[in-house]
PDB file of C-alpha atoms in Angstrom:
ATOM      1  CA  UNK A   1      16.712 -65.375  82.145  1.00 58.00           C
ATOM      2  CA  UNK A   2      19.441 -62.803  82.703  1.00 60.00           C
ATOM      3  CA  UNK A   3      18.244 -59.207  82.945  1.00 66.00           C
ATOM      4  CA  UNK A   4      20.780 -56.375  82.567  1.00 70.00           C
ATOM      5  CA  UNK A   5      21.028 -54.179  85.629  1.00 73.00           C
ATOM      6  CA  UNK A   6      20.026 -51.048  83.699  1.00 69.00           C
ATOM      7  CA  UNK A   7      16.704 -52.757  82.826  1.00 73.00           C
ATOM      8  CA  UNK A   8      16.219 -54.258  86.268  1.00 74.00           C
ATOM      9  CA  UNK A   9      16.525 -50.864  87.931  1.00 76.00           C
ATOM     10  CA  UNK A  10      14.411 -48.980  85.375  1.00 82.00           C
ATOM     11  CA  UNK A  11      11.905 -46.774  87.290  1.00 83.00           C
ATOM     12  CA  UNK A  12       8.232 -47.694  87.154  1.00 87.00           C
ATOM     13  CA  UNK A  13       6.827 -44.325  88.288  1.00 87.00           C
ATOM     14  CA  UNK A  14       7.622 -40.671  87.625  1.00 89.00           C
ATOM     15  CA  UNK A  15       8.701 -40.205  91.248  1.00 88.00           C
ATOM     16  CA  UNK A  16      11.415 -42.822  90.782  1.00 88.00           C
ATOM     17  CA  UNK A  17      12.972 -41.229  87.692  1.00 88.00           C
ATOM     18  CA  UNK A  18      16.467 -39.947  88.434  1.00 86.00           C
ATOM     19  CA  UNK A  19      16.902 -36.261  87.590  1.00 86.00           C
ATOM     20  CA  UNK A  20      14.739 -34.261  85.157  1.00 89.00           C
ATOM     21  CA  UNK A  21      13.046 -32.344  87.987  1.00 91.00           C
ATOM     22  CA  UNK A  22      12.490 -29.432  85.592  1.00 92.00           C
ATOM     23  CA  UNK A  23      10.168 -31.722  83.602  1.00 93.00           C
ATOM     24  CA  UNK A  24       8.921 -34.263  86.132  1.00 92.00           C
ATOM     25  CA  UNK A  25       8.973 -32.402  89.445  1.00 88.00           C
ATOM     26  CA  UNK A  26       5.783 -31.555  91.269  1.00 87.00           C
ATOM     27  CA  UNK A  27       4.963 -28.668  88.943  1.00 88.00           C
ATOM     28  CA  UNK A  28       6.862 -29.903  85.895  1.00 91.00           C
ATOM     29  CA  UNK A  29       4.991 -29.407  82.639  1.00 94.00           C
ATOM     30  CA  UNK A  30       5.684 -32.892  81.288  1.00 94.00           C
ATOM     31  CA  UNK A  31       4.495 -34.452  84.537  1.00 93.00           C
ATOM     32  CA  UNK A  32       1.253 -32.483  84.354  1.00 94.00           C
ATOM     33  CA  UNK A  33       0.742 -33.554  80.740  1.00 93.00           C
ATOM     34  CA  UNK A  34       1.282 -37.215  81.626  1.00 92.00           C
ATOM     35  CA  UNK A  35      -1.018 -37.071  84.642  1.00 91.00           C
ATOM     36  CA  UNK A  36      -3.755 -35.503  82.538  1.00 89.00           C
ATOM     37  CA  UNK A  37      -3.916 -38.715  80.516  1.00 84.00           C
ATOM     38  CA  UNK A  38      -4.199 -36.739  77.282  1.00 88.00           C
ATOM     39  CA  UNK A  39      -0.859 -37.406  75.608  1.00 91.00           C
ATOM     40  CA  UNK A  40       0.132 -35.316  72.588  1.00 92.00           C
ATOM     41  CA  UNK A  41       2.832 -36.261  70.123  1.00 94.00           C
ATOM     42  CA  UNK A  42       6.134 -35.753  71.933  1.00 96.00           C
ATOM     43  CA  UNK A  43       9.791 -35.355  71.051  1.00 96.00           C
ATOM     44  CA  UNK A  44      12.320 -36.064  73.796  1.00 96.00           C
ATOM     45  CA  UNK A  45      15.656 -34.386  73.140  1.00 94.00           C
ATOM     46  CA  UNK A  46      18.774 -35.057  75.204  1.00 94.00           C
ATOM     47  CA  UNK A  47      21.870 -37.212  75.706  1.00 92.00           C
ATOM     48  CA  UNK A  48      21.846 -40.963  76.238  1.00 90.00           C
ATOM     49  CA  UNK A  49      21.015 -42.511  79.583  1.00 88.00           C
ATOM     50  CA  UNK A  50      18.959 -39.673  81.037  1.00 91.00           C
ATOM     51  CA  UNK A  51      15.494 -41.262  81.123  1.00 91.00           C
ATOM     52  CA  UNK A  52      13.876 -40.664  77.727  1.00 93.00           C
ATOM     53  CA  UNK A  53      12.986 -44.308  77.131  1.00 92.00           C
ATOM     54  CA  UNK A  54      11.986 -44.802  80.754  1.00 93.00           C
ATOM     55  CA  UNK A  55       9.493 -41.939  80.641  1.00 94.00           C
ATOM     56  CA  UNK A  56       7.981 -43.329  77.429  1.00 94.00           C
ATOM     57  CA  UNK A  57       7.372 -46.671  79.168  1.00 93.00           C
ATOM     58  CA  UNK A  58       5.835 -44.930  82.169  1.00 93.00           C
ATOM     59  CA  UNK A  59       3.496 -42.967  79.893  1.00 93.00           C
ATOM     60  CA  UNK A  60       2.304 -46.201  78.275  1.00 91.00           C
ATOM     61  CA  UNK A  61       1.731 -47.811  81.664  1.00 90.00           C
ATOM     62  CA  UNK A  62      -0.132 -44.874  83.153  1.00 89.00           C
ATOM     63  CA  UNK A  63      -2.390 -44.441  80.119  1.00 87.00           C
ATOM     64  CA  UNK A  64      -2.986 -48.192  79.679  1.00 85.00           C
ATOM     65  CA  UNK A  65      -1.777 -48.211  76.098  1.00 85.00           C
ATOM     66  CA  UNK A  66       0.504 -50.594  74.287  1.00 84.00           C
ATOM     67  CA  UNK A  67       3.967 -49.196  73.552  1.00 89.00           C
ATOM     68  CA  UNK A  68       5.635 -50.099  70.286  1.00 91.00           C
ATOM     69  CA  UNK A  69       9.363 -49.461  70.602  1.00 91.00           C
ATOM     70  CA  UNK A  70      11.208 -48.933  67.329  1.00 91.00           C
ATOM     71  CA  UNK A  71      14.769 -47.824  66.712  1.00 92.00           C
ATOM     72  CA  UNK A  72      15.169 -45.697  63.608  1.00 90.00           C
ATOM     73  CA  UNK A  73      18.593 -47.181  62.899  1.00 89.00           C
ATOM     74  CA  UNK A  74      16.948 -50.494  61.983  1.00 90.00           C
ATOM     75  CA  UNK A  75      13.210 -49.788  61.533  1.00 87.00           C
ATOM     76  CA  UNK A  76      11.474 -48.626  58.378  1.00 84.00           C
ATOM     77  CA  UNK A  77       8.103 -47.793  56.862  1.00 84.00           C
ATOM     78  CA  UNK A  78       7.121 -51.475  56.851  1.00 87.00           C
ATOM     79  CA  UNK A  79       7.429 -51.560  60.646  1.00 86.00           C
ATOM     80  CA  UNK A  80       5.090 -48.579  60.983  1.00 84.00           C
ATOM     81  CA  UNK A  81       2.527 -50.214  58.683  1.00 83.00           C
ATOM     82  CA  UNK A  82       2.742 -53.453  60.667  1.00 85.00           C
ATOM     83  CA  UNK A  83       1.795 -51.508  63.801  1.00 83.00           C
ATOM     84  CA  UNK A  84      -1.149 -49.897  62.023  1.00 80.00           C
ATOM     85  CA  UNK A  85      -2.379 -53.346  60.987  1.00 79.00           C
ATOM     86  CA  UNK A  86      -2.617 -54.310  64.672  1.00 77.00           C
ATOM     87  CA  UNK A  87      -4.604 -51.305  65.801  1.00 73.00           C
ATOM     88  CA  UNK A  88      -8.033 -52.775  65.109  1.00 64.00           C
ATOM     89  CA  UNK A  89      -7.202 -55.998  66.940  1.00 60.00           C
ATOM     90  CA  UNK A  90      -7.293 -56.983  70.595  1.00 54.00           C
ATOM     91  CA  UNK A  91      -3.556 -56.254  70.786  1.00 56.00           C
ATOM     92  CA  UNK A  92      -4.079 -52.493  70.992  1.00 55.00           C
ATOM     93  CA  UNK A  93      -7.634 -51.769  72.184  1.00 55.00           C
ATOM     94  CA  UNK A  94      -6.762 -48.277  73.447  1.00 59.00           C
ATOM     95  CA  UNK A  95      -4.671 -47.184  70.495  1.00 66.00           C
ATOM     96  CA  UNK A  96      -0.914 -47.255  70.214  1.00 78.00           C
ATOM     97  CA  UNK A  97       1.983 -45.263  71.467  1.00 88.00           C
ATOM     98  CA  UNK A  98       4.910 -45.522  69.081  1.00 91.00           C
ATOM     99  CA  UNK A  99       8.255 -44.793  70.683  1.00 93.00           C
ATOM    100  CA  UNK A 100      10.713 -44.062  67.881  1.00 93.00           C
ATOM    101  CA  UNK A 101      14.224 -43.958  69.244  1.00 94.00           C
ATOM    102  CA  UNK A 102      16.872 -41.946  67.355  1.00 94.00           C
ATOM    103  CA  UNK A 103      14.352 -40.400  64.955  1.00 92.00           C
ATOM    104  CA  UNK A 104      17.188 -38.460  63.296  1.00 91.00           C
ATOM    105  CA  UNK A 105      18.037 -41.659  61.385  1.00 92.00           C
ATOM    106  CA  UNK A 106      14.666 -41.637  59.615  1.00 89.00           C
ATOM    107  CA  UNK A 107      14.960 -39.791  56.313  1.00 88.00           C
ATOM    108  CA  UNK A 108      12.403 -37.251  55.161  1.00 87.00           C
ATOM    109  CA  UNK A 109      10.283 -39.825  53.314  1.00 87.00           C
ATOM    110  CA  UNK A 110      10.203 -42.129  56.321  1.00 87.00           C
ATOM    111  CA  UNK A 111       9.227 -39.300  58.651  1.00 87.00           C
ATOM    112  CA  UNK A 112       6.517 -38.184  56.226  1.00 86.00           C
ATOM    113  CA  UNK A 113       5.058 -41.690  56.300  1.00 85.00           C
ATOM    114  CA  UNK A 114       4.165 -41.100  59.963  1.00 86.00           C
ATOM    115  CA  UNK A 115       2.045 -38.039  59.254  1.00 87.00           C
ATOM    116  CA  UNK A 116      -1.096 -39.781  58.003  1.00 83.00           C
ATOM    117  CA  UNK A 117      -1.311 -41.945  61.113  1.00 84.00           C
ATOM    118  CA  UNK A 118      -0.495 -39.079  63.481  1.00 87.00           C
ATOM    119  CA  UNK A 119      -3.104 -36.799  61.966  1.00 85.00           C
ATOM    120  CA  UNK A 120      -5.947 -39.319  62.088  1.00 79.00           C
ATOM    121  CA  UNK A 121      -5.067 -40.251  65.665  1.00 79.00           C
ATOM    122  CA  UNK A 122      -4.289 -43.904  65.075  1.00 81.00           C
ATOM    123  CA  UNK A 123      -0.919 -43.510  66.731  1.00 84.00           C
ATOM    124  CA  UNK A 124       0.594 -41.122  69.221  1.00 90.00           C
ATOM    125  CA  UNK A 125       4.255 -40.577  68.481  1.00 92.00           C
ATOM    126  CA  UNK A 126       6.924 -40.276  71.134  1.00 94.00           C
ATOM    127  CA  UNK A 127      10.222 -39.724  69.366  1.00 94.00           C
ATOM    128  CA  UNK A 128      13.613 -39.360  70.955  1.00 94.00           C
ATOM    129  CA  UNK A 129      16.830 -37.924  69.625  1.00 94.00           C
ATOM    130  CA  UNK A 130      20.275 -37.048  70.896  1.00 93.00           C
ATOM    131  CA  UNK A 131      20.556 -34.319  68.254  1.00 92.00           C
ATOM    132  CA  UNK A 132      18.829 -30.951  68.051  1.00 93.00           C
ATOM    133  CA  UNK A 133      15.336 -31.804  66.765  1.00 93.00           C
ATOM    134  CA  UNK A 134      14.975 -28.425  65.080  1.00 92.00           C
ATOM    135  CA  UNK A 135      17.707 -29.507  62.661  1.00 91.00           C
ATOM    136  CA  UNK A 136      17.063 -33.237  62.271  1.00 89.00           C
ATOM    137  CA  UNK A 137      13.273 -33.651  62.517  1.00 91.00           C
ATOM    138  CA  UNK A 138      11.018 -32.887  59.558  1.00 90.00           C
ATOM    139  CA  UNK A 139       9.076 -29.640  60.065  1.00 91.00           C
ATOM    140  CA  UNK A 140       5.687 -31.290  59.634  1.00 90.00           C
ATOM    141  CA  UNK A 141       6.481 -33.666  62.522  1.00 92.00           C
ATOM    142  CA  UNK A 142       7.788 -30.804  64.664  1.00 92.00           C
ATOM    143  CA  UNK A 143       4.662 -28.728  64.103  1.00 91.00           C
ATOM    144  CA  UNK A 144       2.509 -31.600  65.378  1.00 91.00           C
ATOM    145  CA  UNK A 145       4.672 -32.367  68.408  1.00 93.00           C
ATOM    146  CA  UNK A 146       5.815 -30.852  71.682  1.00 94.00           C
ATOM    147  CA  UNK A 147       9.553 -30.890  72.347  1.00 96.00           C
ATOM    148  CA  UNK A 148      10.924 -31.558  75.840  1.00 96.00           C
ATOM    149  CA  UNK A 149      14.634 -31.300  76.568  1.00 96.00           C
ATOM    150  CA  UNK A 150      16.157 -33.878  78.926  1.00 95.00           C
ATOM    151  CA  UNK A 151      19.362 -32.829  80.662  1.00 93.00           C
ATOM    152  CA  UNK A 152      22.372 -34.793  81.971  1.00 92.00           C
ATOM    153  CA  UNK A 153      21.669 -36.066  85.482  1.00 90.00           C
ATOM    154  CA  UNK A 154      23.718 -34.388  88.209  1.00 90.00           C
ATOM    155  CA  UNK A 155      26.099 -36.543  90.217  1.00 91.00           C
ATOM    156  CA  UNK A 156      24.129 -36.276  93.448  1.00 91.00           C
ATOM    157  CA  UNK A 157      21.019 -37.721  91.806  1.00 91.00           C
ATOM    158  CA  UNK A 158      23.082 -40.453  90.136  1.00 91.00           C
ATOM    159  CA  UNK A 159      24.404 -41.510  93.576  1.00 92.00           C
ATOM    160  CA  UNK A 160      20.922 -42.620  94.624  1.00 90.00           C
ATOM    161  CA  UNK A 161      20.624 -44.822  91.537  1.00 91.00           C
ATOM    162  CA  UNK A 162      24.106 -46.279  92.120  1.00 92.00           C
ATOM    163  CA  UNK A 163      23.223 -47.197  95.708  1.00 91.00           C
ATOM    164  CA  UNK A 164      20.038 -48.930  94.513  1.00 90.00           C
ATOM    165  CA  UNK A 165      22.092 -50.782  91.907  1.00 90.00           C
ATOM    166  CA  UNK A 166      24.560 -51.943  94.556  1.00 90.00           C
ATOM    167  CA  UNK A 167      21.700 -53.288  96.687  1.00 90.00           C
ATOM    168  CA  UNK A 168      20.312 -55.210  93.700  1.00 88.00           C
ATOM    169  CA  UNK A 169      23.704 -56.675  92.789  1.00 88.00           C
ATOM    170  CA  UNK A 170      24.371 -57.720  96.375  1.00 87.00           C
ATOM    171  CA  UNK A 171      20.949 -59.358  96.533  1.00 85.00           C
ATOM    172  CA  UNK A 172      21.904 -61.449  93.489  1.00 82.00           C
ATOM    173  CA  UNK A 173      25.025 -62.746  95.243  1.00 80.00           C
ATOM    174  CA  UNK A 174      25.417 -65.210  98.035  1.00 74.00           C
ATOM    175  CA  UNK A 175      28.060 -63.081  99.747  1.00 81.00           C
ATOM    176  CA  UNK A 176      27.573 -59.296  99.556  1.00 85.00           C
ATOM    177  CA  UNK A 177      30.453 -57.038  98.562  1.00 85.00           C
ATOM    178  CA  UNK A 178      31.610 -53.936 100.366  1.00 86.00           C
ATOM    179  CA  UNK A 179      32.399 -50.746  98.506  1.00 89.00           C
ATOM    180  CA  UNK A 180      35.440 -48.758  99.555  1.00 89.00           C
ATOM    181  CA  UNK A 181      35.047 -45.097 100.443  1.00 90.00           C
ATOM    182  CA  UNK A 182      34.659 -42.921  97.377  1.00 92.00           C
ATOM    183  CA  UNK A 183      33.526 -45.649  94.967  1.00 92.00           C
ATOM    184  CA  UNK A 184      29.899 -44.531  94.727  1.00 93.00           C
ATOM    185  CA  UNK A 185      30.898 -40.893  94.464  1.00 93.00           C
ATOM    186  CA  UNK A 186      33.456 -41.616  91.752  1.00 94.00           C
ATOM    187  CA  UNK A 187      31.072 -43.676  89.615  1.00 93.00           C
ATOM    188  CA  UNK A 188      28.387 -41.020  89.944  1.00 92.00           C
ATOM    189  CA  UNK A 189      30.695 -38.152  89.046  1.00 91.00           C
ATOM    190  CA  UNK A 190      32.477 -39.857  86.145  1.00 90.00           C
ATOM    191  CA  UNK A 191      29.460 -41.090  84.170  1.00 88.00           C
ATOM    192  CA  UNK A 192      28.866 -37.677  82.611  1.00 88.00           C
ATOM    193  CA  UNK A 193      25.217 -37.544  83.646  1.00 89.00           C
ATOM    194  CA  UNK A 194      24.485 -40.884  81.928  1.00 91.00           C
ATOM    195  CA  UNK A 195      22.703 -43.100  84.454  1.00 90.00           C
ATOM    196  CA  UNK A 196      22.906 -46.151  82.179  1.00 90.00           C
ATOM    197  CA  UNK A 197      26.672 -45.810  82.039  1.00 91.00           C
ATOM    198  CA  UNK A 198      26.811 -45.708  85.840  1.00 91.00           C
ATOM    199  CA  UNK A 199      24.667 -48.869  86.036  1.00 91.00           C
ATOM    200  CA  UNK A 200      26.946 -50.641  83.579  1.00 90.00           C
ATOM    201  CA  UNK A 201      29.967 -49.672  85.684  1.00 91.00           C
ATOM    202  CA  UNK A 202      28.379 -51.122  88.830  1.00 91.00           C
ATOM    203  CA  UNK A 203      27.483 -54.345  87.036  1.00 89.00           C
ATOM    204  CA  UNK A 204      30.989 -54.755  85.629  1.00 89.00           C
ATOM    205  CA  UNK A 205      32.620 -54.086  88.993  1.00 89.00           C
ATOM    206  CA  UNK A 206      30.511 -56.790  90.626  1.00 88.00           C
ATOM    207  CA  UNK A 207      31.234 -59.230  87.799  1.00 85.00           C
ATOM    208  CA  UNK A 208      34.972 -58.702  88.220  1.00 82.00           C
ATOM    209  CA  UNK A 209      34.961 -58.860  92.016  1.00 78.00           C
ATOM    210  CA  UNK A 210      34.990 -62.621  92.525  1.00 69.00           C
ATOM    211  CA  UNK A 211      33.284 -64.321  95.444  1.00 67.00           C
ATOM    212  CA  UNK A 212      33.706 -61.718  98.128  1.00 64.00           C
ATOM    213  CA  UNK A 213      35.653 -58.798  99.465  1.00 82.00           C
ATOM    214  CA  UNK A 214      35.834 -55.126  98.666  1.00 86.00           C
ATOM    215  CA  UNK A 215      35.337 -53.125  95.471  1.00 87.00           C
ATOM    216  CA  UNK A 216      38.204 -50.685  95.554  1.00 88.00           C
ATOM    217  CA  UNK A 217      38.375 -47.113  94.358  1.00 90.00           C
ATOM    218  CA  UNK A 218      41.221 -48.151  92.042  1.00 89.00           C
ATOM    219  CA  UNK A 219      38.934 -50.685  90.333  1.00 88.00           C
ATOM    220  CA  UNK A 220      36.206 -48.061  90.008  1.00 90.00           C
ATOM    221  CA  UNK A 221      38.641 -45.655  88.388  1.00 89.00           C
ATOM    222  CA  UNK A 222      39.819 -48.334  85.977  1.00 88.00           C
ATOM    223  CA  UNK A 223      36.256 -49.198  84.967  1.00 83.00           C
ATOM    224  CA  UNK A 224      35.189 -45.621  84.397  1.00 78.00           C
ATOM    225  CA  UNK A 225      38.330 -44.868  82.373  1.00 63.00           C
ATOM    226  CA  UNK A 226      37.337 -47.668  80.003  1.00 51.00           C
ATOM    227  CA  UNK A 227      33.788 -46.381  79.780  1.00 46.00           C
TER     228      UNK A 227
END
């Protein structure tokens, strides 16, 4: 089954996360919280492609808890209740982490529906948003959560992820491709701090490259202009 490159390269440990050293570095507060094993309700605020979802998955793995991933653009109260119905079964013996992506799309009533389950400890909420949570998240949720701001990833950190992506794509091929000088640097600098966008650029360049040869800087510029 085909697996998108951005999923294939998703970090499995905090040390592998690209960027966010202010949160996940050796003395980062979020890292210390995660390593304690006692996870409060969290709100991750920041642009797309900077590791919010990845960190939620790592938290679930390190605390041995099932992660329920919902997107607020399509989920509703019924989805929350369906999760609650599972909590007393073998599917979630250690309780549930609910990762609610784009929480700003939940209206006030939908956000309020989370409160009962947060307060009695049946779920631990990890919500993410690309908008300022102090304007788009209901105050009762904010008061029960800790907000962490994720920042765009700097180009130097993105370069490491791009090089890993190139190795993975070459491993998928029978005949590896060569990248012209400046390609990695250009992709890393033009993605705007969005690692997922850089991964998508690498994948598209390899798809368009044919059986062998060189990925040129001109192709990289064309791809990133479209993105």
